Amino acid sequence: MKITGLLICVLSIVFQDGLRAQTYDGMIQKSYAYIDKNDLPAAEECLKAAMRLEPANRYNYALLTNLGTIQRRQGKHDDALISYSAALSQRANDKLILRNRAELYAEMGETEKAILDYQMLLSVDPRDEDALFQRGLLHLHSENFILAEADFEKIVEINPETMKGRLGYAILEKVRGNYNESEVILNYLINKNPEYIRLFEERAELYYLTNRNGRARSDLNRVFAETAEPSAELYMLRGKIKLAQYEKESAAVDFKKALELGYDKTTVETLLKQSY
């Protein structure tokens, strides 16, 4: 009979050797082993078991952080939020935990809450380029172009050689409809950083917006080839490009995959109607 990872964790607790600290560490090591096997439910239960064994352990904030990330990877956003928030209750100014919760809020569509977490992170480290970049993107999402530009400008001020600051400007110009300016920046960045796949994703969308779908498809082919787990947004973009190229059946497959990964149902259904 096959014993699942979850059952193994339970049995490990039942047949513990009585050394609580070793069992606590043992559960943590088992969680790592299950993560390596991509058995995320078992890894989650092992971390919970470790904290039940030693609820007052001062390192539980790290376990809560890992637990939140494991839950997030399983799509358990509400559970992940509880875990990250519990970790922050123990380490309020921890940059990693703040960053993780900000990213989670962004995934959940809680833009303002994500911005607040990035602001807290930046109060700890005002020169954190990634936090400035991500906050700038969130401001763009809220169509607050002035605040977005201020964040990207701050990055360039901190680091004149920055790629993220310039990428921020490229995205800003694209959102504003200044496609030529955006393309100039993206081509410059790609020439200097051809290994940074995000640049090709942004340029693919730019090509799509300017009706150059062959070029858009070429950039996206590279993105998909080099991305282990393509996002819902990537599948949506590829589906829209295929639809523009009259590949309706293939486009529908991409739209359904985007829906499976959590993309807005109404938007997907509208495009699916155009695919039949």
Short mmCIF file of C-alpha atoms in Angstrom, two decimals:
data_model
loop_
_atom_site.label_atom_id
_atom_site.label_comp_id
_atom_site.label_asym_id
_atom_site.label_seq_id
_atom_site.Cartn_x
_atom_site.Cartn_y
_atom_site.Cartn_z
CA MET A 1 0.00 0.00 0.00
CA LYS A 2 1.35 3.43 -0.95
CA ILE A 3 1.88 5.80 1.98
CA THR A 4 1.47 9.47 1.10
CA GLY A 5 3.85 12.21 2.23
CA LEU A 6 1.17 13.56 4.59
CA LEU A 7 0.75 10.18 6.30
CA ILE A 8 4.52 9.84 6.66
CA CYS A 9 4.59 13.18 8.49
CA VAL A 10 1.84 12.05 10.84
CA LEU A 11 3.61 8.76 11.54
CA SER A 12 6.85 10.62 12.17
CA ILE A 13 5.15 12.51 14.97
CA VAL A 14 3.51 9.43 16.44
CA PHE A 15 6.78 7.48 16.50
CA GLN A 16 9.02 10.36 17.55
CA ASP A 17 12.10 9.50 19.61
CA GLY A 18 11.23 11.89 22.42
CA LEU A 19 13.86 14.49 21.53
CA ARG A 20 11.65 17.47 20.79
CA ALA A 21 14.34 19.69 19.28
CA GLN A 22 15.53 16.94 16.94
CA THR A 23 11.95 16.20 15.92
CA TYR A 24 11.37 19.90 15.23
CA ASP A 25 14.47 19.96 13.04
CA GLY A 26 13.48 16.63 11.52
CA MET A 27 10.09 17.96 10.42
CA ILE A 28 11.82 20.94 8.82
CA GLN A 29 14.22 18.68 6.94
CA LYS A 30 11.32 16.52 5.78
CA SER A 31 9.57 19.63 4.45
CA TYR A 32 12.65 20.42 2.35
CA ALA A 33 12.69 16.87 1.03
CA TYR A 34 9.03 17.07 0.01
CA ILE A 35 9.57 20.43 -1.66
CA ASP A 36 12.34 18.83 -3.72
CA LYS A 37 9.82 16.17 -4.75
CA ASN A 38 7.22 18.87 -5.46
CA ASP A 39 4.94 17.31 -2.83
CA LEU A 40 3.75 20.67 -1.51
CA PRO A 41 0.81 19.39 0.63
CA ALA A 42 3.19 17.10 2.54
CA ALA A 43 5.76 19.89 2.95
CA GLU A 44 3.00 22.14 4.30
CA GLU A 45 1.91 19.57 6.88
CA CYS A 46 5.49 18.97 8.01
CA LEU A 47 6.02 22.66 8.75
CA LYS A 48 2.75 22.80 10.65
CA ALA A 49 3.81 19.73 12.62
CA ALA A 50 7.15 21.33 13.52
CA MET A 51 5.43 24.43 14.89
CA ARG A 52 2.94 22.35 16.86
CA LEU A 53 5.87 20.60 18.52
CA GLU A 54 7.57 23.85 19.47
CA PRO A 55 5.08 26.72 19.25
CA ALA A 56 7.39 29.10 21.13
CA ASN A 57 10.48 28.45 19.01
CA ARG A 58 12.00 31.80 18.06
CA TYR A 59 12.65 30.61 14.51
CA ASN A 60 8.99 29.92 13.76
CA TYR A 61 8.79 33.20 11.83
CA ALA A 62 11.01 31.56 9.20
CA LEU A 63 8.79 28.46 9.13
CA LEU A 64 5.70 30.64 8.78
CA THR A 65 7.34 32.44 5.87
CA ASN A 66 8.17 29.16 4.14
CA LEU A 67 4.67 27.89 4.90
CA GLY A 68 3.14 30.97 3.30
CA THR A 69 5.19 30.48 0.16
CA ILE A 70 4.25 26.80 -0.06
CA GLN A 71 0.57 27.70 0.34
CA ARG A 72 0.91 30.47 -2.23
CA ARG A 73 2.37 28.02 -4.75
CA GLN A 74 -0.70 25.83 -4.23
CA GLY A 75 -3.05 28.74 -4.87
CA LYS A 76 -4.11 28.93 -1.21
CA HIS A 77 -3.90 32.70 -1.11
CA ASP A 78 -5.98 33.25 2.03
CA ASP A 79 -3.95 30.68 3.97
CA ALA A 80 -0.70 32.18 2.69
CA LEU A 81 -1.82 35.63 3.82
CA ILE A 82 -2.46 34.33 7.33
CA SER A 83 1.00 32.71 7.42
CA TYR A 84 2.87 35.78 6.16
CA SER A 85 0.96 38.06 8.54
CA ALA A 86 1.73 35.76 11.46
CA ALA A 87 5.41 35.83 10.50
CA LEU A 88 5.32 39.64 10.37
CA SER A 89 3.78 39.75 13.83
CA GLN A 90 7.08 38.26 15.02
CA ARG A 91 9.39 40.20 12.67
CA ALA A 92 7.59 43.38 11.67
CA ASN A 93 10.44 44.90 9.65
CA ASP A 94 11.67 41.78 7.89
CA LYS A 95 12.22 42.74 4.24
CA LEU A 96 11.76 39.23 2.86
CA ILE A 97 8.42 38.70 4.59
CA LEU A 98 7.17 42.16 3.63
CA ARG A 99 8.18 41.51 0.02
CA ASN A 100 6.44 38.14 -0.01
CA ARG A 101 3.22 39.56 1.41
CA ALA A 102 3.30 42.51 -0.98
CA GLU A 103 3.66 40.12 -3.92
CA LEU A 104 0.80 38.02 -2.57
CA TYR A 105 -1.45 41.06 -2.18
CA ALA A 106 -0.64 42.01 -5.78
CA GLU A 107 -1.57 38.51 -6.98
CA MET A 108 -4.85 38.80 -5.06
CA GLY A 109 -5.65 42.12 -6.72
CA GLU A 110 -5.22 44.00 -3.45
CA THR A 111 -3.18 46.79 -5.04
CA GLU A 112 -3.41 49.34 -2.23
CA LYS A 113 -2.42 46.80 0.43
CA ALA A 114 0.52 45.70 -1.72
CA ILE A 115 1.64 49.32 -2.08
CA LEU A 116 1.44 49.76 1.70
CA ASP A 117 3.70 46.73 2.25
CA TYR A 118 6.24 48.08 -0.26
CA GLN A 119 6.10 51.42 1.54
CA MET A 120 6.87 49.67 4.83
CA LEU A 121 9.74 47.84 3.15
CA LEU A 122 11.08 51.10 1.74
CA SER A 123 10.90 52.72 5.16
CA VAL A 124 13.33 50.00 6.26
CA ASP A 125 15.51 50.29 3.13
CA PRO A 126 14.79 53.40 1.00
CA ARG A 127 17.31 52.22 -1.62
CA ASP A 128 15.66 48.88 -2.37
CA GLU A 129 15.46 48.98 -6.17
CA ASP A 130 13.12 46.02 -6.53
CA ALA A 131 10.63 47.46 -4.03
CA LEU A 132 10.66 50.79 -5.89
CA PHE A 133 10.19 49.00 -9.21
CA GLN A 134 7.31 46.84 -7.99
CA ARG A 135 5.61 49.78 -6.30
CA GLY A 136 5.99 51.75 -9.52
CA LEU A 137 4.28 48.97 -11.46
CA LEU A 138 1.43 48.95 -8.95
CA HIS A 139 1.05 52.71 -9.35
CA LEU A 140 0.85 52.11 -13.11
CA HIS A 141 -1.86 49.51 -12.51
CA SER A 142 -3.78 52.22 -10.64
CA GLU A 143 -3.07 54.65 -13.51
CA ASN A 144 -1.13 56.92 -11.18
CA PHE A 145 1.53 57.82 -13.72
CA ILE A 146 3.11 60.59 -11.64
CA LEU A 147 3.87 58.33 -8.67
CA ALA A 148 5.03 55.54 -10.97
CA GLU A 149 7.45 57.85 -12.75
CA ALA A 150 8.73 59.10 -9.39
CA ASP A 151 9.58 55.54 -8.33
CA PHE A 152 11.40 54.76 -11.59
CA GLU A 153 13.25 58.07 -11.41
CA LYS A 154 14.34 57.25 -7.85
CA ILE A 155 15.81 53.95 -9.05
CA VAL A 156 17.88 55.73 -11.70
CA GLU A 157 19.00 58.26 -9.09
CA ILE A 158 20.16 55.45 -6.79
CA ASN A 159 21.81 53.47 -9.58
CA PRO A 160 22.53 55.26 -12.89
CA GLU A 161 23.39 51.87 -14.48
CA THR A 162 20.09 50.32 -13.46
CA MET A 163 18.14 48.11 -15.81
CA LYS A 164 14.96 48.05 -13.69
CA GLY A 165 14.60 51.81 -13.67
CA ARG A 166 14.84 51.96 -17.46
CA LEU A 167 12.50 49.01 -17.84
CA GLY A 168 10.05 50.90 -15.64
CA TYR A 169 10.24 53.86 -18.01
CA ALA A 170 9.70 51.55 -21.00
CA ILE A 171 6.56 50.10 -19.42
CA LEU A 172 5.36 53.57 -18.42
CA GLU A 173 5.72 54.87 -21.98
CA LYS A 174 3.97 51.78 -23.33
CA VAL A 175 1.01 52.30 -20.99
CA ARG A 176 0.87 55.98 -21.97
CA GLY A 177 0.71 54.94 -25.63
CA ASN A 178 4.14 56.32 -26.48
CA TYR A 179 5.10 53.16 -28.33
CA ASN A 180 8.12 54.48 -30.21
CA GLU A 181 9.78 55.71 -27.02
CA SER A 182 9.04 52.44 -25.27
CA GLU A 183 10.49 50.39 -28.14
CA VAL A 184 13.72 52.40 -28.20
CA ILE A 185 14.27 51.70 -24.50
CA LEU A 186 13.38 48.01 -24.77
CA ASN A 187 15.66 47.44 -27.76
CA TYR A 188 18.50 49.15 -25.91
CA LEU A 189 17.96 46.99 -22.82
CA ILE A 190 17.69 43.77 -24.84
CA ASN A 191 20.96 44.52 -26.62
CA LYS A 192 22.65 44.97 -23.25
CA ASN A 193 20.83 42.21 -21.35
CA PRO A 194 19.71 39.52 -23.82
CA GLU A 195 19.51 36.97 -20.98
CA TYR A 196 16.77 38.90 -19.14
CA ILE A 197 13.63 37.24 -20.42
CA ARG A 198 11.21 39.80 -18.95
CA LEU A 199 12.40 42.28 -21.59
CA PHE A 200 11.19 40.02 -24.40
CA GLU A 201 7.82 39.65 -22.69
CA GLU A 202 7.39 43.43 -22.54
CA ARG A 203 8.49 43.87 -26.15
CA ALA A 204 6.15 41.11 -27.30
CA GLU A 205 3.23 43.01 -25.81
CA LEU A 206 4.45 46.21 -27.46
CA TYR A 207 4.63 44.46 -30.83
CA TYR A 208 1.10 43.13 -30.31
CA LEU A 209 -0.20 46.60 -29.47
CA THR A 210 1.35 47.94 -32.68
CA ASN A 211 -0.02 45.10 -34.86
CA ARG A 212 3.33 43.43 -35.45
CA ASN A 213 2.15 40.01 -34.46
CA GLY A 214 4.88 38.01 -36.19
CA ARG A 215 7.53 39.77 -34.13
CA ALA A 216 5.39 39.47 -31.04
CA ARG A 217 5.07 35.71 -31.57
CA SER A 218 8.84 35.38 -32.06
CA ASP A 219 9.58 37.14 -28.75
CA LEU A 220 6.95 35.10 -26.92
CA ASN A 221 8.32 31.83 -28.31
CA ARG A 222 11.59 32.66 -26.61
CA VAL A 223 9.81 33.59 -23.39
CA PHE A 224 7.89 30.32 -23.25
CA ALA A 225 10.99 28.30 -24.12
CA GLU A 226 12.90 29.79 -21.19
CA THR A 227 10.11 30.02 -18.60
CA ALA A 228 9.50 27.00 -16.39
CA GLU A 229 5.98 28.00 -15.34
CA PRO A 230 4.47 30.59 -17.72
CA SER A 231 1.98 32.93 -16.05
CA ALA A 232 -1.68 33.39 -16.87
CA GLU A 233 -0.76 36.77 -18.37
CA LEU A 234 1.67 35.13 -20.78
CA TYR A 235 -0.94 32.63 -21.95
CA MET A 236 -3.43 35.46 -22.42
CA LEU A 237 -1.00 37.48 -24.49
CA ARG A 238 -0.09 34.51 -26.68
CA GLY A 239 -3.77 33.68 -27.09
CA LYS A 240 -4.55 37.23 -28.23
CA ILE A 241 -1.68 37.15 -30.71
CA LYS A 242 -2.87 33.81 -32.10
CA LEU A 243 -6.40 35.18 -32.34
CA ALA A 244 -5.10 38.15 -34.33
CA GLN A 245 -3.38 35.65 -36.63
CA TYR A 246 -6.67 33.72 -37.08
CA GLU A 247 -5.41 30.66 -35.16
CA LYS A 248 -8.64 30.44 -33.21
CA GLU A 249 -8.47 26.88 -31.90
CA SER A 250 -4.94 27.31 -30.61
CA ALA A 251 -5.87 30.68 -29.11
CA ALA A 252 -8.75 29.07 -27.22
CA VAL A 253 -6.35 26.55 -25.67
CA ASP A 254 -4.20 29.39 -24.34
CA PHE A 255 -7.20 31.30 -23.00
CA LYS A 256 -8.43 28.20 -21.15
CA LYS A 257 -4.98 27.71 -19.65
CA ALA A 258 -4.96 31.35 -18.49
CA LEU A 259 -8.36 30.78 -16.85
CA GLU A 260 -7.01 27.66 -15.14
CA LEU A 261 -4.13 29.75 -13.75
CA GLY A 262 -6.51 32.30 -12.28
CA TYR A 263 -7.01 34.95 -14.95
CA ASP A 264 -10.21 37.02 -14.78
CA LYS A 265 -13.07 34.79 -15.90
CA THR A 266 -15.13 37.49 -17.61
CA THR A 267 -12.20 38.62 -19.75
CA VAL A 268 -11.33 35.07 -20.74
CA GLU A 269 -14.91 34.18 -21.64
CA THR A 270 -15.19 37.26 -23.86
CA LEU A 271 -12.11 36.21 -25.81
CA LEU A 272 -13.20 32.60 -25.95
CA LYS A 273 -16.39 33.68 -27.71
CA GLN A 274 -14.21 35.24 -30.40
CA SER A 275 -12.29 31.97 -30.76
CA TYR A 276 -15.25 29.87 -31.92
#
